[in-house]
C-alpha cells in the first residue's frame, strides 16, 4: 500500500504562544480507516484544518500524494450547506470541479444514492436532520472525487438515529475502500471500524497502533473514557 498522506514534525503555535500541536508525525496509507481520539482542546480540529490546507503549520510539513485532495465533514454540518436542496448542494461542488451537464447529473445522482439521500434530493437542505446533513456533506465529497475523507467530531449534537446514520455511512465508506480519518472523543461509537487508533493529547501524539493495543492503555490520563468499562471488546464499539 502507498502513503496517501505524510504529516512530518508538525507544530502549530497561535498568537500568544498558544501551542495547539507539538511535533506531530504520522502517515496514512490508501484505504486505511484511522480514528484519532482526543478530548476537547487536544488539537484535533487544528490538525484537520492543516491537513485540508485551510491553515499552515508553524513548522514541519504535510504532504498529500500528487493529485490527492481531502474532503472535510465539519462538526457544524450547517456550515457546509450551500444548496437549497441536496441535489443543488451536491451539484455545487461537482460543478466547480469542472463537470458538465450529463456527467454532472450522473455524478450527483450516484453520490445521493450512495449516501441514502436519493429520495430527499429536492427536500429543503436546512430542514434535514443532523445525521442527514452529515450524509449530505459526504455526498458532496464523493461527487468531487475526494480520495481522503476527514470527519471532525461527526457525532456532535446528534441524537441516536443521527449517530446510527453517520456510523452507517462510515461503514459504507470503509467497505468501498475509501481512506477515512475520524477525529472524535466519542471513540466507543466507531472504534470497531478502525484499522488504526491514534491518541492526540495536548497537541502531542501519545499512541499510534491497533485499537486493541490502545484500549489496553490508561486512557483516562488522556481524558478519554475507556469504553471497555461498558463493552466487552473493540469489536463491539460500533453504534449501529
mmCIF file of C-alpha atoms in Angstrom:
data_model
loop_
_atom_site.group_PDB
_atom_site.id
_atom_site.type_symbol
_atom_site.label_atom_id
_atom_site.label_comp_id
_atom_site.label_asym_id
_atom_site.label_seq_id
_atom_site.Cartn_x
_atom_site.Cartn_y
_atom_site.Cartn_z
ATOM 1 C CA UNK A 1 0.000 0.000 0.000
ATOM 2 C CA UNK A 2 1.153 3.533 -0.689
ATOM 3 C CA UNK A 3 1.129 6.578 1.552
ATOM 4 C CA UNK A 4 -1.633 8.999 0.658
ATOM 5 C CA UNK A 5 -0.674 11.451 3.427
ATOM 6 C CA UNK A 6 2.534 12.275 5.334
ATOM 7 C CA UNK A 7 2.458 14.514 8.413
ATOM 8 C CA UNK A 8 6.046 15.279 9.448
ATOM 9 C CA UNK A 9 7.060 17.025 12.682
ATOM 10 C CA UNK A 10 4.124 19.424 12.536
ATOM 11 C CA UNK A 11 3.893 22.157 15.150
ATOM 12 C CA UNK A 12 1.222 24.852 15.261
ATOM 13 C CA UNK A 13 1.537 27.900 17.504
ATOM 14 C CA UNK A 14 -1.102 30.618 17.636
ATOM 15 C CA UNK A 15 -0.826 34.205 18.840
ATOM 16 C CA UNK A 16 0.168 34.492 22.475
ATOM 17 C CA UNK A 17 2.433 31.432 22.197
ATOM 18 C CA UNK A 18 -0.542 29.061 22.401
ATOM 19 C CA UNK A 19 0.761 25.731 21.132
ATOM 20 C CA UNK A 20 -2.000 23.645 19.559
ATOM 21 C CA UNK A 21 0.198 20.931 18.022
ATOM 22 C CA UNK A 22 3.671 19.815 19.087
ATOM 23 C CA UNK A 23 5.886 17.792 16.719
ATOM 24 C CA UNK A 24 3.082 15.633 15.298
ATOM 25 C CA UNK A 25 4.105 12.935 12.811
ATOM 26 C CA UNK A 26 2.198 10.075 11.192
ATOM 27 C CA UNK A 27 1.472 8.666 7.744
ATOM 28 C CA UNK A 28 -1.728 7.363 6.183
ATOM 29 C CA UNK A 29 -1.905 4.600 3.610
ATOM 30 C CA UNK A 30 -4.527 4.439 0.894
ATOM 31 C CA UNK A 31 -7.640 2.637 2.136
ATOM 32 C CA UNK A 32 -6.890 2.987 5.841
ATOM 33 C CA UNK A 33 -9.603 3.830 8.367
ATOM 34 C CA UNK A 34 -7.976 5.790 11.197
ATOM 35 C CA UNK A 35 -9.595 7.016 14.393
ATOM 36 C CA UNK A 36 -7.794 9.912 16.087
ATOM 37 C CA UNK A 37 -9.104 10.109 19.639
ATOM 38 C CA UNK A 38 -8.647 13.040 21.949
ATOM 39 C CA UNK A 39 -10.512 15.222 24.399
ATOM 40 C CA UNK A 40 -11.819 18.672 23.529
ATOM 41 C CA UNK A 41 -8.860 21.001 23.110
ATOM 42 C CA UNK A 42 -6.417 18.220 22.240
ATOM 43 C CA UNK A 43 -5.713 19.722 18.808
ATOM 44 C CA UNK A 44 -7.929 17.524 16.616
ATOM 45 C CA UNK A 45 -9.710 20.319 14.742
ATOM 46 C CA UNK A 46 -6.455 22.217 14.240
ATOM 47 C CA UNK A 47 -4.884 19.097 12.761
ATOM 48 C CA UNK A 48 -7.806 18.618 10.385
ATOM 49 C CA UNK A 49 -7.580 22.214 9.185
ATOM 50 C CA UNK A 50 -3.867 21.815 8.464
ATOM 51 C CA UNK A 51 -4.319 18.565 6.540
ATOM 52 C CA UNK A 52 -7.065 20.172 4.477
ATOM 53 C CA UNK A 53 -4.915 23.179 3.669
ATOM 54 C CA UNK A 54 -7.173 25.630 5.492
ATOM 55 C CA UNK A 55 -4.188 26.770 7.567
ATOM 56 C CA UNK A 56 -0.425 26.296 7.568
ATOM 57 C CA UNK A 57 1.774 24.719 10.247
ATOM 58 C CA UNK A 58 4.230 26.877 12.157
ATOM 59 C CA UNK A 59 6.860 24.249 11.366
ATOM 60 C CA UNK A 60 7.002 20.805 9.831
ATOM 61 C CA UNK A 61 5.247 19.656 6.681
ATOM 62 C CA UNK A 62 2.067 17.997 5.450
ATOM 63 C CA UNK A 63 2.317 16.201 2.122
ATOM 64 C CA UNK A 64 -0.569 14.716 0.179
ATOM 65 C CA UNK A 65 0.129 12.296 -2.633
ATOM 66 C CA UNK A 66 0.173 14.024 -6.022
ATOM 67 C CA UNK A 67 -3.366 14.651 -7.228
ATOM 68 C CA UNK A 68 -4.964 13.798 -3.881
ATOM 69 C CA UNK A 69 -7.265 16.288 -2.179
ATOM 70 C CA UNK A 70 -9.001 15.927 1.166
ATOM 71 C CA UNK A 71 -12.728 16.284 1.745
ATOM 72 C CA UNK A 72 -13.935 17.531 5.127
ATOM 73 C CA UNK A 73 -17.037 16.861 7.198
ATOM 74 C CA UNK A 74 -17.179 19.579 9.856
ATOM 75 C CA UNK A 75 -18.714 19.453 13.342
ATOM 76 C CA UNK A 76 -21.223 22.082 12.243
ATOM 77 C CA UNK A 77 -22.976 20.414 9.322
ATOM 78 C CA UNK A 78 -24.986 23.557 8.554
ATOM 79 C CA UNK A 79 -21.763 25.420 7.761
ATOM 80 C CA UNK A 80 -21.239 23.154 4.738
ATOM 81 C CA UNK A 81 -24.677 23.538 3.183
ATOM 82 C CA UNK A 82 -24.586 25.724 0.074
ATOM 83 C CA UNK A 83 -27.605 24.497 -1.897
ATOM 84 C CA UNK A 84 -31.308 24.881 -1.207
ATOM 85 C CA UNK A 85 -31.806 21.155 -1.812
ATOM 86 C CA UNK A 86 -29.495 18.129 -1.555
ATOM 87 C CA UNK A 87 -29.334 17.962 -5.344
ATOM 88 C CA UNK A 88 -28.266 21.610 -5.624
ATOM 89 C CA UNK A 89 -25.825 21.260 -2.742
ATOM 90 C CA UNK A 90 -24.015 18.241 -4.179
ATOM 91 C CA UNK A 91 -24.061 19.710 -7.689
ATOM 92 C CA UNK A 92 -22.393 22.924 -6.481
ATOM 93 C CA UNK A 93 -19.074 21.283 -5.630
ATOM 94 C CA UNK A 94 -19.097 18.886 -8.574
ATOM 95 C CA UNK A 95 -19.786 21.737 -10.991
ATOM 96 C CA UNK A 96 -16.883 23.726 -9.559
ATOM 97 C CA UNK A 97 -14.684 20.701 -10.267
ATOM 98 C CA UNK A 98 -15.500 21.105 -13.958
ATOM 99 C CA UNK A 99 -18.241 18.535 -14.530
ATOM 100 C CA UNK A 100 -20.694 19.394 -17.288
ATOM 101 C CA UNK A 101 -24.422 18.707 -17.569
ATOM 102 C CA UNK A 102 -24.722 14.978 -18.353
ATOM 103 C CA UNK A 103 -21.715 13.891 -16.309
ATOM 104 C CA UNK A 104 -22.746 16.269 -13.529
ATOM 105 C CA UNK A 105 -26.263 14.853 -13.272
ATOM 106 C CA UNK A 106 -24.998 11.269 -13.190
ATOM 107 C CA UNK A 107 -22.368 12.131 -10.581
ATOM 108 C CA UNK A 108 -24.869 13.868 -8.289
ATOM 109 C CA UNK A 109 -27.386 11.042 -8.659
ATOM 110 C CA UNK A 110 -24.738 8.448 -7.790
ATOM 111 C CA UNK A 111 -23.493 10.382 -4.739
ATOM 112 C CA UNK A 112 -27.010 10.814 -3.343
ATOM 113 C CA UNK A 113 -27.781 7.131 -3.883
ATOM 114 C CA UNK A 114 -24.581 6.034 -2.131
ATOM 115 C CA UNK A 115 -25.440 8.146 0.912
ATOM 116 C CA UNK A 116 -29.108 7.145 1.037
ATOM 117 C CA UNK A 117 -30.431 10.587 0.143
ATOM 118 C CA UNK A 118 -31.825 9.978 -3.347
ATOM 119 C CA UNK A 119 -35.406 10.161 -2.073
ATOM 120 C CA UNK A 120 -34.691 13.562 -0.495
ATOM 121 C CA UNK A 121 -32.971 15.168 -3.462
ATOM 122 C CA UNK A 122 -35.479 18.046 -3.572
ATOM 123 C CA UNK A 123 -36.054 18.367 0.188
ATOM 124 C CA UNK A 124 -35.059 21.694 1.836
ATOM 125 C CA UNK A 125 -31.458 21.095 2.913
ATOM 126 C CA UNK A 126 -31.612 23.049 6.144
ATOM 127 C CA UNK A 127 -34.703 21.180 7.316
ATOM 128 C CA UNK A 128 -32.894 17.849 7.226
ATOM 129 C CA UNK A 129 -31.856 16.074 10.419
ATOM 130 C CA UNK A 130 -28.317 16.329 11.766
ATOM 131 C CA UNK A 131 -27.435 12.846 10.544
ATOM 132 C CA UNK A 132 -28.832 13.581 7.091
ATOM 133 C CA UNK A 133 -26.830 16.812 6.876
ATOM 134 C CA UNK A 134 -23.610 14.949 7.588
ATOM 135 C CA UNK A 135 -24.519 12.370 4.954
ATOM 136 C CA UNK A 136 -25.147 15.269 2.578
ATOM 137 C CA UNK A 137 -21.642 16.567 3.275
ATOM 138 C CA UNK A 138 -20.271 13.119 2.417
ATOM 139 C CA UNK A 139 -22.312 13.071 -0.808
ATOM 140 C CA UNK A 140 -20.735 16.359 -1.846
ATOM 141 C CA UNK A 141 -17.261 14.994 -1.128
ATOM 142 C CA UNK A 142 -17.923 11.824 -3.136
ATOM 143 C CA UNK A 143 -19.219 13.864 -6.070
ATOM 144 C CA UNK A 144 -15.987 15.872 -6.100
ATOM 145 C CA UNK A 145 -13.934 12.691 -6.215
ATOM 146 C CA UNK A 146 -12.012 13.244 -2.999
ATOM 147 C CA UNK A 147 -9.714 10.338 -2.125
ATOM 148 C CA UNK A 148 -9.318 11.222 1.569
ATOM 149 C CA UNK A 149 -12.337 11.976 3.771
ATOM 150 C CA UNK A 150 -11.869 13.540 7.212
ATOM 151 C CA UNK A 151 -14.600 13.744 9.864
ATOM 152 C CA UNK A 152 -14.263 16.206 12.753
ATOM 153 C CA UNK A 153 -16.422 15.137 15.743
ATOM 154 C CA UNK A 154 -19.045 13.566 13.461
ATOM 155 C CA UNK A 155 -21.398 12.700 16.337
ATOM 156 C CA UNK A 156 -21.588 16.194 17.829
ATOM 157 C CA UNK A 157 -25.162 17.248 18.668
ATOM 158 C CA UNK A 158 -26.718 14.135 17.125
ATOM 159 C CA UNK A 159 -29.500 12.027 18.590
ATOM 160 C CA UNK A 160 -29.428 8.224 18.476
ATOM 161 C CA UNK A 161 -30.899 7.917 14.950
ATOM 162 C CA UNK A 162 -28.426 10.526 13.708
ATOM 163 C CA UNK A 163 -25.476 8.669 15.219
ATOM 164 C CA UNK A 164 -26.613 5.451 13.550
ATOM 165 C CA UNK A 165 -26.902 7.213 10.188
ATOM 166 C CA UNK A 166 -23.358 8.540 10.465
ATOM 167 C CA UNK A 167 -21.997 5.162 11.590
ATOM 168 C CA UNK A 168 -23.719 3.515 8.633
ATOM 169 C CA UNK A 169 -22.154 5.890 6.116
ATOM 170 C CA UNK A 170 -18.740 5.461 7.752
ATOM 171 C CA UNK A 171 -19.073 1.697 7.460
ATOM 172 C CA UNK A 172 -20.054 2.059 3.807
ATOM 173 C CA UNK A 173 -17.016 4.242 3.103
ATOM 174 C CA UNK A 174 -14.792 1.604 4.701
ATOM 175 C CA UNK A 175 -16.390 -1.162 2.634
ATOM 176 C CA UNK A 176 -15.871 0.937 -0.503
ATOM 177 C CA UNK A 177 -12.157 1.205 0.260
ATOM 178 C CA UNK A 178 -12.110 4.946 0.912
ATOM 179 C CA UNK A 179 -9.353 6.458 3.028
ATOM 180 C CA UNK A 180 -11.025 7.806 6.165
ATOM 181 C CA UNK A 181 -9.818 9.743 9.208
ATOM 182 C CA UNK A 182 -12.269 10.272 12.073
ATOM 183 C CA UNK A 183 -11.337 12.722 14.828
ATOM 184 C CA UNK A 184 -13.517 12.303 17.925
ATOM 185 C CA UNK A 185 -13.580 11.946 21.700
ATOM 186 C CA UNK A 186 -16.525 9.518 21.377
ATOM 187 C CA UNK A 187 -14.410 6.532 20.416
ATOM 188 C CA UNK A 188 -16.961 3.985 21.634
ATOM 189 C CA UNK A 189 -19.251 4.803 18.708
ATOM 190 C CA UNK A 190 -16.924 3.910 15.853
ATOM 191 C CA UNK A 191 -13.667 2.267 17.004
ATOM 192 C CA UNK A 192 -14.741 -1.156 15.703
ATOM 193 C CA UNK A 193 -14.290 0.128 12.143
ATOM 194 C CA UNK A 194 -10.784 1.468 12.700
ATOM 195 C CA UNK A 195 -7.700 -0.331 11.468
ATOM 196 C CA UNK A 196 -5.603 2.120 13.453
ATOM 197 C CA UNK A 197 -6.065 4.177 16.625
ATOM 198 C CA UNK A 198 -4.108 7.371 17.315
ATOM 199 C CA UNK A 199 -4.354 9.265 20.609
ATOM 200 C CA UNK A 200 -3.808 13.026 20.499
ATOM 201 C CA UNK A 201 -3.378 14.748 23.861
ATOM 202 C CA UNK A 202 -2.374 18.362 24.474
ATOM 203 C CA UNK A 203 -1.134 18.646 20.914
ATOM 204 C CA UNK A 204 1.064 15.532 21.047
ATOM 205 C CA UNK A 205 0.602 12.024 19.696
ATOM 206 C CA UNK A 206 0.696 9.709 22.712
ATOM 207 C CA UNK A 207 -0.135 6.458 20.937
ATOM 208 C CA UNK A 208 -0.336 5.086 17.395
ATOM 209 C CA UNK A 209 -1.278 1.440 16.989
ATOM 210 C CA UNK A 210 -4.159 -1.012 16.839
ATOM 211 C CA UNK A 211 -7.457 -0.368 18.639
ATOM 212 C CA UNK A 212 -6.833 -3.408 20.843
ATOM 213 C CA UNK A 213 -3.436 -2.078 21.926
ATOM 214 C CA UNK A 214 -4.867 1.374 22.573
ATOM 215 C CA UNK A 215 -7.696 0.065 24.720
ATOM 216 C CA UNK A 216 -5.145 -1.643 26.961
ATOM 217 C CA UNK A 217 -3.755 1.775 27.944
ATOM 218 C CA UNK A 218 -4.851 4.035 30.783
ATOM 219 C CA UNK A 219 -6.978 6.211 28.509
ATOM 220 C CA UNK A 220 -8.329 8.291 31.376
ATOM 221 C CA UNK A 221 -4.992 10.067 31.733
ATOM 222 C CA UNK A 222 -5.650 11.449 28.246
ATOM 223 C CA UNK A 223 -9.204 12.443 29.274
ATOM 224 C CA UNK A 224 -10.697 9.647 27.173
ATOM 225 C CA UNK A 225 -13.150 7.267 28.825
ATOM 226 C CA UNK A 226 -12.173 3.659 28.157
ATOM 227 C CA UNK A 227 -15.236 2.038 26.555
ATOM 228 C CA UNK A 228 -14.196 -1.411 27.788
ATOM 229 C CA UNK A 229 -15.700 -0.378 31.104
ATOM 230 C CA UNK A 230 -19.022 -0.983 29.386
ATOM 231 C CA UNK A 231 -18.271 -3.076 26.295
ATOM 232 C CA UNK A 232 -16.592 -6.478 26.059
ATOM 233 C CA UNK A 233 -14.198 -5.889 23.160
ATOM 234 C CA UNK A 234 -13.099 -3.464 20.448
ATOM 235 C CA UNK A 235 -15.354 -5.299 18.003
ATOM 236 C CA UNK A 236 -18.412 -4.153 19.957
ATOM 237 C CA UNK A 237 -17.582 -0.465 19.525
ATOM 238 C CA UNK A 238 -19.938 0.484 16.708
ATOM 239 C CA UNK A 239 -23.273 2.187 17.290
ATOM 240 C CA UNK A 240 -25.446 0.518 14.665
#
